[in-house]
Tab-separated table of N, CA and C in Angstrom:
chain	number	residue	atom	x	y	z
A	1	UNK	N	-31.395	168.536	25.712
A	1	UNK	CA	-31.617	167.694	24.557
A	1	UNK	C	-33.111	167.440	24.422
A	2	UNK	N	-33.709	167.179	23.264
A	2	UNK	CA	-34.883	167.026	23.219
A	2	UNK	C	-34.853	166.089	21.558
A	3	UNK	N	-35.790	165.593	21.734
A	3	UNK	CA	-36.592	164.996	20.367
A	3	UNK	C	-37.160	165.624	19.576
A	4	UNK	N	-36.924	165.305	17.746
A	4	UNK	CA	-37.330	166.628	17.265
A	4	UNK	C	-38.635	166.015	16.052
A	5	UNK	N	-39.308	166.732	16.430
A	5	UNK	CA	-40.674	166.483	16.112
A	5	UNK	C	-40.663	167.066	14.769
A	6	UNK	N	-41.830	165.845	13.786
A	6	UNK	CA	-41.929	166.061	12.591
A	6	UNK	C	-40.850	165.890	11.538
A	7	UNK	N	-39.373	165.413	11.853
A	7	UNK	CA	-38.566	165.223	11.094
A	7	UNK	C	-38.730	164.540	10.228
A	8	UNK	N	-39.627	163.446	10.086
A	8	UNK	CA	-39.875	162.676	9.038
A	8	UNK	C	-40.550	163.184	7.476
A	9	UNK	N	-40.821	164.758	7.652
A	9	UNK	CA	-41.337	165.317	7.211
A	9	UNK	C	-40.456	166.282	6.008
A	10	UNK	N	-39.131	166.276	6.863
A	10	UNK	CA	-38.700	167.487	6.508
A	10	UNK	C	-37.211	166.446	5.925
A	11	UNK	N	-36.208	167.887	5.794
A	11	UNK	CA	-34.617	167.407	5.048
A	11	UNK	C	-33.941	166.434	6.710
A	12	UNK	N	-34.572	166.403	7.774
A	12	UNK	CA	-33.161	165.522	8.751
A	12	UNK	C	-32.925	164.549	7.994
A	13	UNK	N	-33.705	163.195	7.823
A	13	UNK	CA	-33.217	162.236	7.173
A	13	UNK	C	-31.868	162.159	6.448
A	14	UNK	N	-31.996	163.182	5.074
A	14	UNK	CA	-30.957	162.856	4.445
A	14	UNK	C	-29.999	163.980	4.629
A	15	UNK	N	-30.047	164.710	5.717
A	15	UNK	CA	-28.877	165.747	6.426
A	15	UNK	C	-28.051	164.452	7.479
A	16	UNK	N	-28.764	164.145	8.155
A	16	UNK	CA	-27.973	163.190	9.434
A	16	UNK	C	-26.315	163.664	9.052
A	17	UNK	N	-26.255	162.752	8.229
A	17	UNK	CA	-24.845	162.380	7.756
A	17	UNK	C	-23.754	163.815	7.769
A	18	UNK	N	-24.452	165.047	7.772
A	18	UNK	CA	-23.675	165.987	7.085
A	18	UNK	C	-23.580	166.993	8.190
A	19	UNK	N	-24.823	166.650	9.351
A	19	UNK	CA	-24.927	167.431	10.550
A	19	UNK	C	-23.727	166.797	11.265
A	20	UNK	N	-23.217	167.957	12.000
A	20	UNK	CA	-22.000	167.654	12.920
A	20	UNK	C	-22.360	168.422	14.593
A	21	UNK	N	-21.579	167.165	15.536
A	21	UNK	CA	-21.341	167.718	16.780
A	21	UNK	C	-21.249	168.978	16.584
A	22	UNK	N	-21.446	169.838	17.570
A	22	UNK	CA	-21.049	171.377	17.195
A	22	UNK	C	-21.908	172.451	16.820
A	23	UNK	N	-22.339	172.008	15.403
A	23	UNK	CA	-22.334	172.415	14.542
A	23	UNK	C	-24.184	173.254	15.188
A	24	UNK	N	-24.591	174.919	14.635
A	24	UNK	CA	-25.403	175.815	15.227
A	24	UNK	C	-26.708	174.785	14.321
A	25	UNK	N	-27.724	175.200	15.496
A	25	UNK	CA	-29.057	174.598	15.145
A	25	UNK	C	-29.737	176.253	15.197
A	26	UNK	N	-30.462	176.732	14.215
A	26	UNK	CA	-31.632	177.758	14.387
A	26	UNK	C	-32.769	177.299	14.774
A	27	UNK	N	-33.482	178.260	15.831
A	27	UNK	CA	-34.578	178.189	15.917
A	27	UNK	C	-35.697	179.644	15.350
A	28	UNK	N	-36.825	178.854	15.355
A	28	UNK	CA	-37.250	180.531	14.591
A	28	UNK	C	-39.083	180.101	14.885
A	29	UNK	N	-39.549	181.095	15.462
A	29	UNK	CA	-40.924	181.254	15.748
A	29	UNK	C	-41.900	180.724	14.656
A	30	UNK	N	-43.304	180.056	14.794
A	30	UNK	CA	-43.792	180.092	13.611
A	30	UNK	C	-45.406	180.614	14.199
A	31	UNK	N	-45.434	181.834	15.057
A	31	UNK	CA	-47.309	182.149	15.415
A	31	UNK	C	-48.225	182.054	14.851
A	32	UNK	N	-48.248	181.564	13.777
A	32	UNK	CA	-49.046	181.649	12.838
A	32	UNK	C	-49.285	179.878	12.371
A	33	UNK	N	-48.468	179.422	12.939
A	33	UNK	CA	-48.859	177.766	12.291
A	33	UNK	C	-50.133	177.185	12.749
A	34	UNK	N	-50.952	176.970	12.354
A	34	UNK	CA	-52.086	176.070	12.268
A	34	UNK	C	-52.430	174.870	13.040
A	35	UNK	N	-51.326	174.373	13.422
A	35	UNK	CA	-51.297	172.985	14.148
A	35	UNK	C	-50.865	173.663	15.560
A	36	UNK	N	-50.083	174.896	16.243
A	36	UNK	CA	-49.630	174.897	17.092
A	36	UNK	C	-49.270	176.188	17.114
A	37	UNK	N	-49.636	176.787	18.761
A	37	UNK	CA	-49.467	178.571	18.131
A	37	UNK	C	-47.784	178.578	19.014
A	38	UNK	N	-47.778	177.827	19.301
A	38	UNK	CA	-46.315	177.658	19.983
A	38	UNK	C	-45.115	177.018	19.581
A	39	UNK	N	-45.237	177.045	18.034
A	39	UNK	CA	-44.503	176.060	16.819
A	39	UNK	C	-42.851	177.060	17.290
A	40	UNK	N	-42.074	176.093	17.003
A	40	UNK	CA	-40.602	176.250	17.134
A	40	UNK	C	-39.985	175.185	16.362
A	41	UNK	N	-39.789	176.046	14.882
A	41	UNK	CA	-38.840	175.336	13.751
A	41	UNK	C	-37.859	174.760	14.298
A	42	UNK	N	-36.953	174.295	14.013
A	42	UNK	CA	-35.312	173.882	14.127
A	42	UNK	C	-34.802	173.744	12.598
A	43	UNK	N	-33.860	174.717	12.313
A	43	UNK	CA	-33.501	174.213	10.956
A	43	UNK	C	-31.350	174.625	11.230
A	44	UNK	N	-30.819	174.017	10.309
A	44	UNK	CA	-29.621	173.620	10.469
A	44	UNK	C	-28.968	174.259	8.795
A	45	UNK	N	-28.192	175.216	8.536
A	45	UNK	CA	-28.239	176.118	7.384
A	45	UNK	C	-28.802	175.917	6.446
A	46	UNK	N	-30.065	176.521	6.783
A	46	UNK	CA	-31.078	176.983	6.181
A	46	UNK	C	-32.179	176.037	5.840
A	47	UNK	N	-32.138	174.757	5.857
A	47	UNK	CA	-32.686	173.201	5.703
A	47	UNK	C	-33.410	173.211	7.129
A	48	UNK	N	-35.209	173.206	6.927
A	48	UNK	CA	-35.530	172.789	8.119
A	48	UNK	C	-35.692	171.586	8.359
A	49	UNK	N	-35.351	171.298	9.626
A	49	UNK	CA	-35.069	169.400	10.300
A	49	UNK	C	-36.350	169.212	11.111
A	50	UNK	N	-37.556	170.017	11.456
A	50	UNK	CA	-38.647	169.657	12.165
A	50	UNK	C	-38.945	170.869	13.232
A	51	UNK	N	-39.591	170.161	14.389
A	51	UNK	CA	-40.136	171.220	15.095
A	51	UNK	C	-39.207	170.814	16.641
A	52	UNK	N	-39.817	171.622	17.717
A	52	UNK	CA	-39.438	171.543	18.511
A	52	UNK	C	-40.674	170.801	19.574
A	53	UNK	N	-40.476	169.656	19.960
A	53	UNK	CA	-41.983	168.907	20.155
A	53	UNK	C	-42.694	170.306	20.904
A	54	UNK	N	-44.344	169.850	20.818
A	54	UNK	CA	-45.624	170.157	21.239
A	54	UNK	C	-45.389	170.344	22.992
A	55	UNK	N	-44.665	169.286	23.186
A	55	UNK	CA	-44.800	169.123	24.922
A	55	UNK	C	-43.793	170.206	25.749
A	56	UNK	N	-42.828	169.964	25.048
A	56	UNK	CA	-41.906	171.494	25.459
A	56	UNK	C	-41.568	172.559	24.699
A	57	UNK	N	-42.559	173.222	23.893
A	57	UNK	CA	-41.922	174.074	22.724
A	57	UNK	C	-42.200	175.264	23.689
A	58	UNK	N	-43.719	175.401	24.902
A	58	UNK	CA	-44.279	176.495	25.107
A	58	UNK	C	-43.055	177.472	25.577
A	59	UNK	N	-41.852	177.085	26.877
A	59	UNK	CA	-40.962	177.843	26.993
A	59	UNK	C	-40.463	178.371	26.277
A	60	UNK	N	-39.604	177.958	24.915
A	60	UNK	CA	-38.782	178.014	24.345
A	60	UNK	C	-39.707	179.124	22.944
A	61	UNK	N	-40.694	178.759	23.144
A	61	UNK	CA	-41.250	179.830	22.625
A	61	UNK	C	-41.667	181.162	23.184
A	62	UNK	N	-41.689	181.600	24.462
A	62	UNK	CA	-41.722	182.717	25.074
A	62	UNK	C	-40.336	183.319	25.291
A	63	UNK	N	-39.556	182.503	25.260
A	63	UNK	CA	-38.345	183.107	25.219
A	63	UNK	C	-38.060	183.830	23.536
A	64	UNK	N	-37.926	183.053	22.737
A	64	UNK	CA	-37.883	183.962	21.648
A	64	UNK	C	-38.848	184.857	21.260
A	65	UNK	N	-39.899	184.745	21.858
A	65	UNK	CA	-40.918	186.160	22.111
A	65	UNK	C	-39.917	187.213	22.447
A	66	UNK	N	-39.754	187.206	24.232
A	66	UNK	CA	-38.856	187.511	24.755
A	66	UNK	C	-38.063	188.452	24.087
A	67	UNK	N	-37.495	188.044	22.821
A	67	UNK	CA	-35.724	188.079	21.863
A	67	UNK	C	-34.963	187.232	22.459
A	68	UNK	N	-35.046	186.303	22.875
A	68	UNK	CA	-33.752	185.883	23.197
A	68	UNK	C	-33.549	184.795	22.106
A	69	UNK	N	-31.954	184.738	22.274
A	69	UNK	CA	-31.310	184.049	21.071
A	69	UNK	C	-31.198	182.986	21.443
C-alpha cells in the first residue's frame, strides 16, 4: 500500500466513490516528466488518480523498465 501523490491534482477526488475494492489500478512510466525521471502514473480506467510518491516510485519504476506488469 502506498500514498498516492498529487491526487489533488487529478480525477481521485471525484472517482473515490466509484473506485472499488478489487478493482485494477494501471501503472505506466512517465521518463520524460520534468519534476521526476522516476514518475509512475496510477490511473484507474483510463482517469489518472496521481503518481506513485517520489520516495518509493524508484523501484517500481525499474521494474516496469524491466517489463514487468
Amino acid at each position: 500500500s502506498s500514498p498516492l501523490a498529487g491526487s489533488q491534482y487529478y480525477s481521485a477526488s471525484r472517482l473515490w466513490t466509484d473506485i472499488r475494492i478489487g478493482d485494477r489500478l494501471s501503472l505506466a512510466r512517465e521518463p520524460d516528466n520534468r519534476h521526476d525521471r522516476n514518475a509512475v502514473r496510477v490511473e484507474w480506467n483510463g482517469h489518472k488518480l496521481g503518481y506513485v510518491p517520489r520516495a518509493e516510485n524508484r523501484a517500481v519504476a525499474q521494474a516496469l523498465n524491466a517489463g514487468e506488469k
